[in-house]
Amino acid sequence: MLNLTTRLRSRQNTSSMGAGMVNTLARLTLLLIAVTPAWAETVADQRGYQIAERTDRSDRGFHSSIADLTMVLRDASGNESTRALTIQTLEVSDPLLGDKSLILFNTPADVRGTALLSHSRILEPDDQWLYLPALRREKRISSANKSGPFVGSEFAFEDFTAQALEKYEYQYLRSEPCGEFVCDVVERRPKYAESGYTRQISWTDQNRSQMVKVEFYDRRDTLLKTLEMEDYRQYEGKFWRAHRLTMVNHLTGRSTDLVYSDYRFDTEFSDRDFEKSVLRRIR
C-alpha cells in the first residue's frame, strides 16, 4: 500500500509539473506571437533605412554641379511643349541641412528668367523662392503650397528639394526583378509636415544603389504619380546620374519628362551663389 500510495503521489506530482510546463510554454508562445510582428517590423525598418543610406552615401562628395535640362510637358492627348533650363546644386555637409539648388528657365521667351531657389531642410519646412521676371520680384513658396505643381509640370515644388535621408521613415517591403537588375522595394513616409504625400514606394537597384522608380501616394493614400528614372551614367568613377526622369500623373493623364545633359561637377559655386539676392540679378 505504501509503495502504491507513493507511486500515485509521484504520478500526481509529475502530472502537476507537466501541466505547469505546458502552461509556461503556452504563455511563451503567446508572448512570441505578440512580440514577433513588432520585431519583424523593426527589422524591416532597419533594412529599409540601410538601403536608403547606401543610396545617400553613394552620392556624397560631389561638392557642386551644374547641368542643362530639357523639360517636356505632355497633356493627356499627347500634345507637347518644351522648355530649356539650367540646374545648379551645392552640396551641404551639415547632416541637419539638405543641399541647395537653383533652377533657371532659359526658353521659351514667356518664362525666360523664371527661377526657383531651394534650401532643403530635414524636419523644418524647406525654404523655396520662385522668381517671376514679369513681376520683378521673388515669391516665397509657403509650406502649404509645396505640394502644388511646379510651373505647369507634373513635378511638385517639394519634388525639387533634396531627398535628404533623414526626411523619411523607411520600411523594407521586398526584393524583386526590375528590368536587368534586382531591386529592393522600400516604403518611405515623410517625417516633415505639409508634404502632399502620405507615402512613397521606391525601387532601388541592388547593383548601383540608385532608385529607378518611385510611386507617390496622395493624402487620401491613392496612387497619384509614378516617377521613372532611366539612362544612368557614372561621373568621375563614383557619381551616378539619371539622364531621363518621367513623371506620370495617373489622375490627369499628363506627364513631364526631364532630360539632363552636360553634367559638370566640383564647380566653383559657393553659398553666395545660392543667396536669395541672386534671384534679382538673374537676366
mmCIF file of C-alpha atoms in Angstrom:
data_model
loop_
_atom_site.group_PDB
_atom_site.id
_atom_site.type_symbol
_atom_site.label_atom_id
_atom_site.label_comp_id
_atom_site.label_asym_id
_atom_site.label_seq_id
_atom_site.Cartn_x
_atom_site.Cartn_y
_atom_site.Cartn_z
ATOM 1 C CA MET A 1 0.000 0.000 0.000
ATOM 2 C CA LEU A 2 2.782 2.391 0.942
ATOM 3 C CA ASN A 3 4.557 1.789 -2.360
ATOM 4 C CA LEU A 4 1.300 2.175 -4.306
ATOM 5 C CA THR A 5 0.478 5.451 -2.481
ATOM 6 C CA THR A 6 3.989 6.748 -3.148
ATOM 7 C CA ARG A 7 3.693 5.915 -6.861
ATOM 8 C CA LEU A 8 0.295 7.623 -7.008
ATOM 9 C CA ARG A 9 1.696 10.768 -5.335
ATOM 10 C CA SER A 10 4.658 10.640 -7.662
ATOM 11 C CA ARG A 11 2.329 10.454 -10.688
ATOM 12 C CA GLN A 12 0.273 13.323 -9.289
ATOM 13 C CA ASN A 13 3.446 15.442 -8.776
ATOM 14 C CA THR A 14 4.696 14.576 -12.264
ATOM 15 C CA SER A 15 1.304 15.434 -13.699
ATOM 16 C CA SER A 16 1.329 18.776 -11.863
ATOM 17 C CA MET A 17 4.856 19.568 -13.147
ATOM 18 C CA GLY A 18 3.766 18.643 -16.676
ATOM 19 C CA ALA A 19 0.755 20.902 -16.507
ATOM 20 C CA GLY A 20 2.938 23.745 -15.200
ATOM 21 C CA MET A 21 5.402 23.305 -18.048
ATOM 22 C CA VAL A 22 2.573 23.255 -20.579
ATOM 23 C CA ASN A 23 1.192 26.475 -19.128
ATOM 24 C CA THR A 24 4.633 28.086 -19.254
ATOM 25 C CA LEU A 25 5.140 27.052 -22.874
ATOM 26 C CA ALA A 26 1.689 28.335 -23.732
ATOM 27 C CA ARG A 27 2.491 31.717 -22.173
ATOM 28 C CA LEU A 28 5.824 31.862 -24.010
ATOM 29 C CA THR A 29 4.072 31.034 -27.284
ATOM 30 C CA LEU A 30 1.512 33.785 -26.740
ATOM 31 C CA LEU A 31 4.341 36.193 -25.872
ATOM 32 C CA LEU A 32 6.217 35.271 -29.067
ATOM 33 C CA ILE A 33 3.060 35.716 -31.144
ATOM 34 C CA ALA A 34 2.623 39.168 -29.626
ATOM 35 C CA VAL A 35 6.273 40.204 -29.999
ATOM 36 C CA THR A 36 7.100 38.727 -33.436
ATOM 37 C CA PRO A 37 5.164 41.255 -35.595
ATOM 38 C CA ALA A 38 6.752 44.191 -33.754
ATOM 39 C CA TRP A 39 10.194 42.598 -34.021
ATOM 40 C CA ALA A 40 9.705 41.872 -37.735
ATOM 41 C CA GLU A 41 8.569 45.454 -38.285
ATOM 42 C CA THR A 42 11.695 46.780 -36.564
ATOM 43 C CA VAL A 43 13.918 44.589 -38.728
ATOM 44 C CA ALA A 44 12.108 45.778 -41.861
ATOM 45 C CA ASP A 45 12.508 49.412 -40.750
ATOM 46 C CA GLN A 46 16.260 48.946 -40.193
ATOM 47 C CA ARG A 47 16.747 47.227 -43.549
ATOM 48 C CA GLY A 48 14.765 49.923 -45.340
ATOM 49 C CA TYR A 49 16.886 52.647 -43.719
ATOM 50 C CA GLN A 50 20.120 50.818 -44.620
ATOM 51 C CA ILE A 51 19.089 50.599 -48.298
ATOM 52 C CA ALA A 52 18.283 54.329 -48.364
ATOM 53 C CA GLU A 53 21.542 55.100 -46.527
ATOM 54 C CA ARG A 54 23.573 53.258 -49.203
ATOM 55 C CA THR A 55 21.928 55.367 -51.903
ATOM 56 C CA ASP A 56 22.570 58.550 -49.937
ATOM 57 C CA ARG A 57 26.206 57.604 -49.244
ATOM 58 C CA SER A 58 26.876 56.854 -52.932
ATOM 59 C CA ASP A 59 26.131 60.496 -53.779
ATOM 60 C CA ARG A 60 28.258 62.219 -51.139
ATOM 61 C CA GLY A 61 31.325 64.249 -52.002
ATOM 62 C CA PHE A 62 30.338 65.888 -55.319
ATOM 63 C CA HIS A 63 30.556 69.382 -53.720
ATOM 64 C CA SER A 64 28.664 71.114 -56.517
ATOM 65 C CA SER A 65 27.302 70.512 -60.010
ATOM 66 C CA ILE A 66 25.606 72.171 -62.963
ATOM 67 C CA ALA A 67 23.628 70.579 -65.793
ATOM 68 C CA ASP A 68 21.428 71.555 -68.716
ATOM 69 C CA LEU A 69 17.848 70.365 -68.569
ATOM 70 C CA THR A 70 15.052 69.974 -71.110
ATOM 71 C CA MET A 71 11.520 69.860 -69.681
ATOM 72 C CA VAL A 72 8.865 68.268 -71.904
ATOM 73 C CA LEU A 73 5.258 68.887 -70.823
ATOM 74 C CA ARG A 74 2.755 66.414 -72.295
ATOM 75 C CA ASP A 75 -1.028 66.648 -71.926
ATOM 76 C CA ALA A 76 -3.483 63.738 -71.888
ATOM 77 C CA SER A 77 -3.835 63.929 -75.704
ATOM 78 C CA GLY A 78 -0.078 63.710 -76.252
ATOM 79 C CA ASN A 79 0.462 67.380 -77.174
ATOM 80 C CA GLU A 80 3.894 68.570 -76.096
ATOM 81 C CA SER A 81 5.620 71.826 -75.158
ATOM 82 C CA THR A 82 9.312 72.157 -74.340
ATOM 83 C CA ARG A 83 11.330 74.353 -72.018
ATOM 84 C CA ALA A 84 15.093 74.668 -71.565
ATOM 85 C CA LEU A 85 16.521 75.076 -68.080
ATOM 86 C CA THR A 86 19.777 75.047 -66.156
ATOM 87 C CA ILE A 87 20.098 73.492 -62.713
ATOM 88 C CA GLN A 88 22.963 74.081 -60.341
ATOM 89 C CA THR A 89 23.413 72.338 -56.982
ATOM 90 C CA LEU A 90 25.587 72.963 -53.913
ATOM 91 C CA GLU A 91 26.206 70.049 -51.567
ATOM 92 C CA VAL A 92 25.774 70.893 -47.866
ATOM 93 C CA SER A 93 27.827 68.757 -45.481
ATOM 94 C CA ASP A 94 25.745 69.568 -42.363
ATOM 95 C CA PRO A 95 23.594 66.429 -41.789
ATOM 96 C CA LEU A 96 20.826 68.596 -40.321
ATOM 97 C CA LEU A 97 20.514 70.552 -43.573
ATOM 98 C CA GLY A 98 19.868 69.482 -47.149
ATOM 99 C CA ASP A 99 21.522 70.663 -50.361
ATOM 100 C CA LYS A 100 20.852 73.972 -52.096
ATOM 101 C CA SER A 101 19.730 74.254 -55.714
ATOM 102 C CA LEU A 102 18.877 76.916 -58.286
ATOM 103 C CA ILE A 103 16.773 76.161 -61.370
ATOM 104 C CA LEU A 104 16.739 78.783 -64.129
ATOM 105 C CA PHE A 105 14.430 78.799 -67.183
ATOM 106 C CA ASN A 106 16.186 79.849 -70.419
ATOM 107 C CA THR A 107 13.432 79.305 -73.034
ATOM 108 C CA PRO A 108 10.715 79.899 -74.234
ATOM 109 C CA ALA A 109 10.602 83.664 -74.029
ATOM 110 C CA ASP A 110 7.459 83.827 -71.847
ATOM 111 C CA VAL A 111 9.182 82.002 -68.981
ATOM 112 C CA ARG A 112 12.791 83.104 -69.599
ATOM 113 C CA GLY A 113 14.349 84.271 -66.334
ATOM 114 C CA THR A 114 11.927 82.361 -64.097
ATOM 115 C CA ALA A 115 13.951 80.770 -61.296
ATOM 116 C CA LEU A 116 13.411 78.503 -58.294
ATOM 117 C CA LEU A 117 15.852 78.695 -55.380
ATOM 118 C CA SER A 118 15.621 75.867 -52.837
ATOM 119 C CA HIS A 119 17.315 75.421 -49.454
ATOM 120 C CA SER A 120 16.377 71.945 -48.319
ATOM 121 C CA ARG A 121 15.976 71.141 -44.639
ATOM 122 C CA ILE A 122 15.294 67.952 -42.735
ATOM 123 C CA LEU A 123 12.290 68.289 -40.430
ATOM 124 C CA GLU A 124 11.751 72.020 -40.743
ATOM 125 C CA PRO A 125 9.977 73.307 -43.869
ATOM 126 C CA ASP A 126 12.269 73.788 -46.877
ATOM 127 C CA ASP A 127 12.993 77.365 -47.899
ATOM 128 C CA GLN A 128 11.933 77.950 -51.523
ATOM 129 C CA TRP A 129 11.607 81.160 -53.516
ATOM 130 C CA LEU A 130 10.166 81.478 -57.022
ATOM 131 C CA TYR A 131 11.384 84.480 -59.031
ATOM 132 C CA LEU A 132 8.973 85.779 -61.692
ATOM 133 C CA PRO A 133 10.688 88.208 -64.107
ATOM 134 C CA ALA A 134 7.364 89.734 -65.232
ATOM 135 C CA LEU A 135 6.781 90.920 -61.653
ATOM 136 C CA ARG A 136 10.496 91.539 -60.959
ATOM 137 C CA ARG A 137 10.161 90.047 -57.520
ATOM 138 C CA GLU A 138 10.607 86.757 -55.761
ATOM 139 C CA LYS A 139 7.741 84.880 -54.122
ATOM 140 C CA ARG A 140 8.317 82.675 -51.115
ATOM 141 C CA ILE A 141 6.678 79.264 -51.510
ATOM 142 C CA SER A 142 4.733 78.581 -48.325
ATOM 143 C CA SER A 143 4.808 75.156 -46.711
ATOM 144 C CA ALA A 144 1.145 74.627 -47.593
ATOM 145 C CA ASN A 145 1.880 75.161 -51.317
ATOM 146 C CA LYS A 146 4.891 72.882 -51.712
ATOM 147 C CA SER A 147 2.690 70.060 -52.963
ATOM 148 C CA GLY A 148 1.482 72.272 -55.810
ATOM 149 C CA PRO A 149 2.668 71.823 -59.436
ATOM 150 C CA PHE A 150 5.969 73.424 -60.406
ATOM 151 C CA VAL A 151 5.446 75.822 -63.352
ATOM 152 C CA GLY A 152 2.758 73.684 -65.005
ATOM 153 C CA SER A 153 4.683 70.424 -64.758
ATOM 154 C CA GLU A 154 3.713 67.165 -63.036
ATOM 155 C CA PHE A 155 6.533 67.716 -60.536
ATOM 156 C CA ALA A 156 5.611 69.382 -57.240
ATOM 157 C CA PHE A 157 7.784 72.035 -55.624
ATOM 158 C CA GLU A 158 8.729 69.541 -52.929
ATOM 159 C CA ASP A 159 9.995 67.115 -55.604
ATOM 160 C CA PHE A 160 12.785 69.572 -56.382
ATOM 161 C CA THR A 161 14.205 69.810 -52.894
ATOM 162 C CA ALA A 162 16.939 67.399 -51.905
ATOM 163 C CA GLN A 163 15.739 63.961 -50.888
ATOM 164 C CA ALA A 164 17.668 64.007 -47.616
ATOM 165 C CA LEU A 165 17.975 60.669 -45.829
ATOM 166 C CA GLU A 166 16.539 61.812 -42.503
ATOM 167 C CA LYS A 167 13.409 63.308 -44.053
ATOM 168 C CA TYR A 168 11.692 59.926 -44.117
ATOM 169 C CA GLU A 169 10.877 56.823 -42.127
ATOM 170 C CA TYR A 170 11.612 53.629 -44.053
ATOM 171 C CA GLN A 171 10.314 50.091 -44.259
ATOM 172 C CA TYR A 172 11.704 47.329 -46.464
ATOM 173 C CA LEU A 173 8.917 45.539 -48.343
ATOM 174 C CA ARG A 174 10.534 43.006 -50.670
ATOM 175 C CA SER A 175 13.092 42.384 -53.418
ATOM 176 C CA GLU A 176 12.095 41.630 -56.998
ATOM 177 C CA PRO A 177 13.395 41.799 -60.589
ATOM 178 C CA CYS A 178 13.304 45.245 -62.220
ATOM 179 C CA GLY A 179 14.497 45.147 -65.819
ATOM 180 C CA GLU A 180 18.095 43.954 -65.937
ATOM 181 C CA PHE A 181 18.541 44.347 -62.162
ATOM 182 C CA VAL A 182 17.107 43.100 -58.888
ATOM 183 C CA CYS A 183 15.513 45.920 -56.898
ATOM 184 C CA ASP A 184 14.846 46.467 -53.216
ATOM 185 C CA VAL A 185 11.333 47.825 -52.738
ATOM 186 C CA VAL A 186 11.109 50.239 -49.810
ATOM 187 C CA GLU A 187 8.257 52.325 -48.456
ATOM 188 C CA ARG A 188 9.174 55.734 -47.091
ATOM 189 C CA ARG A 189 6.908 58.113 -45.198
ATOM 190 C CA PRO A 190 7.697 61.831 -44.907
ATOM 191 C CA LYS A 191 8.530 62.921 -41.365
ATOM 192 C CA TYR A 192 8.129 66.588 -42.254
ATOM 193 C CA ALA A 193 4.769 68.346 -42.046
ATOM 194 C CA GLU A 194 2.855 69.700 -45.059
ATOM 195 C CA SER A 195 4.023 67.059 -47.531
ATOM 196 C CA GLY A 196 1.497 66.332 -50.253
ATOM 197 C CA TYR A 197 2.294 62.624 -49.959
ATOM 198 C CA THR A 198 1.341 60.139 -47.281
ATOM 199 C CA ARG A 199 3.963 57.684 -48.541
ATOM 200 C CA GLN A 200 6.223 56.794 -51.415
ATOM 201 C CA ILE A 201 7.293 53.356 -52.620
ATOM 202 C CA SER A 202 10.699 53.223 -54.258
ATOM 203 C CA TRP A 203 12.547 50.606 -56.322
ATOM 204 C CA THR A 204 16.337 50.744 -55.830
ATOM 205 C CA ASP A 205 18.594 48.559 -57.938
ATOM 206 C CA GLN A 206 20.961 46.472 -55.818
ATOM 207 C CA ASN A 207 23.838 46.833 -58.283
ATOM 208 C CA ARG A 208 24.249 50.656 -58.255
ATOM 209 C CA SER A 209 22.124 51.559 -55.214
ATOM 210 C CA GLN A 210 20.153 54.005 -57.369
ATOM 211 C CA MET A 211 16.388 54.463 -57.490
ATOM 212 C CA VAL A 212 14.746 53.538 -60.788
ATOM 213 C CA LYS A 213 11.086 54.103 -59.888
ATOM 214 C CA VAL A 214 9.026 55.864 -57.225
ATOM 215 C CA GLU A 215 5.269 55.739 -56.664
ATOM 216 C CA PHE A 216 3.720 58.739 -54.898
ATOM 217 C CA TYR A 217 0.526 58.352 -52.842
ATOM 218 C CA ASP A 218 -1.556 61.446 -52.090
ATOM 219 C CA ARG A 219 -3.118 62.446 -48.794
ATOM 220 C CA ARG A 220 -6.017 60.051 -49.442
ATOM 221 C CA ASP A 221 -3.446 57.279 -49.927
ATOM 222 C CA THR A 222 -4.371 56.990 -53.615
ATOM 223 C CA LEU A 223 -1.634 56.379 -56.191
ATOM 224 C CA LEU A 224 -1.162 59.870 -57.626
ATOM 225 C CA LYS A 225 2.037 59.782 -59.688
ATOM 226 C CA THR A 226 4.819 57.456 -60.807
ATOM 227 C CA LEU A 227 8.376 58.627 -61.482
ATOM 228 C CA GLU A 228 10.725 56.507 -63.598
ATOM 229 C CA MET A 229 14.464 57.234 -63.811
ATOM 230 C CA GLU A 230 16.448 55.930 -66.789
ATOM 231 C CA ASP A 231 19.723 56.284 -68.672
ATOM 232 C CA TYR A 232 22.002 56.274 -65.646
ATOM 233 C CA ARG A 233 25.588 57.342 -66.327
ATOM 234 C CA GLN A 234 28.514 57.435 -63.936
ATOM 235 C CA TYR A 235 30.715 60.522 -63.499
ATOM 236 C CA GLU A 236 34.206 60.702 -62.023
ATOM 237 C CA GLY A 237 34.032 56.984 -61.375
ATOM 238 C CA LYS A 238 31.538 57.321 -58.493
ATOM 239 C CA PHE A 239 28.555 59.619 -59.024
ATOM 240 C CA TRP A 240 25.527 58.133 -60.800
ATOM 241 C CA ARG A 241 23.046 60.448 -62.502
ATOM 242 C CA ALA A 242 19.807 59.514 -64.309
ATOM 243 C CA HIS A 243 19.532 61.456 -67.584
ATOM 244 C CA ARG A 244 15.807 60.943 -68.145
ATOM 245 C CA LEU A 245 13.117 61.330 -65.477
ATOM 246 C CA THR A 246 9.480 60.778 -66.442
ATOM 247 C CA MET A 247 6.667 61.709 -64.050
ATOM 248 C CA VAL A 248 3.199 60.389 -64.954
ATOM 249 C CA ASN A 249 0.089 61.765 -63.230
ATOM 250 C CA HIS A 250 -2.435 58.912 -63.012
ATOM 251 C CA LEU A 251 -5.348 61.215 -62.215
ATOM 252 C CA THR A 252 -4.945 63.633 -65.144
ATOM 253 C CA GLY A 253 -3.124 61.520 -67.750
ATOM 254 C CA ARG A 254 -0.483 64.249 -68.122
ATOM 255 C CA SER A 255 3.261 63.611 -67.896
ATOM 256 C CA THR A 256 6.526 65.545 -67.716
ATOM 257 C CA ASP A 257 9.988 64.481 -68.901
ATOM 258 C CA LEU A 258 13.186 65.953 -67.501
ATOM 259 C CA VAL A 259 16.136 65.211 -69.805
ATOM 260 C CA TYR A 260 19.558 66.083 -68.342
ATOM 261 C CA SER A 261 22.752 66.729 -70.309
ATOM 262 C CA ASP A 262 26.248 68.211 -69.995
ATOM 263 C CA TYR A 263 26.801 67.457 -66.303
ATOM 264 C CA ARG A 264 29.788 69.236 -64.733
ATOM 265 C CA PHE A 265 30.954 68.559 -61.175
ATOM 266 C CA ASP A 266 33.011 70.305 -58.498
ATOM 267 C CA THR A 267 32.384 73.759 -59.921
ATOM 268 C CA GLU A 268 33.372 76.968 -58.127
ATOM 269 C CA PHE A 269 29.910 77.582 -56.639
ATOM 270 C CA SER A 270 29.729 78.815 -53.057
ATOM 271 C CA ASP A 271 26.954 79.745 -50.608
ATOM 272 C CA ARG A 272 26.889 83.253 -52.120
ATOM 273 C CA ASP A 273 25.635 81.792 -55.420
ATOM 274 C CA PHE A 274 22.559 80.440 -53.615
ATOM 275 C CA GLU A 275 21.534 83.518 -51.625
ATOM 276 C CA LYS A 276 18.079 84.972 -52.200
ATOM 277 C CA SER A 277 19.612 88.201 -53.504
ATOM 278 C CA VAL A 278 20.943 86.254 -56.514
ATOM 279 C CA LEU A 279 17.410 85.957 -57.891
ATOM 280 C CA ARG A 280 17.138 89.676 -58.612
ATOM 281 C CA ARG A 281 20.387 89.668 -60.579
ATOM 282 C CA ILE A 282 19.162 86.988 -62.978
ATOM 283 C CA ARG A 283 18.680 88.143 -66.554
#
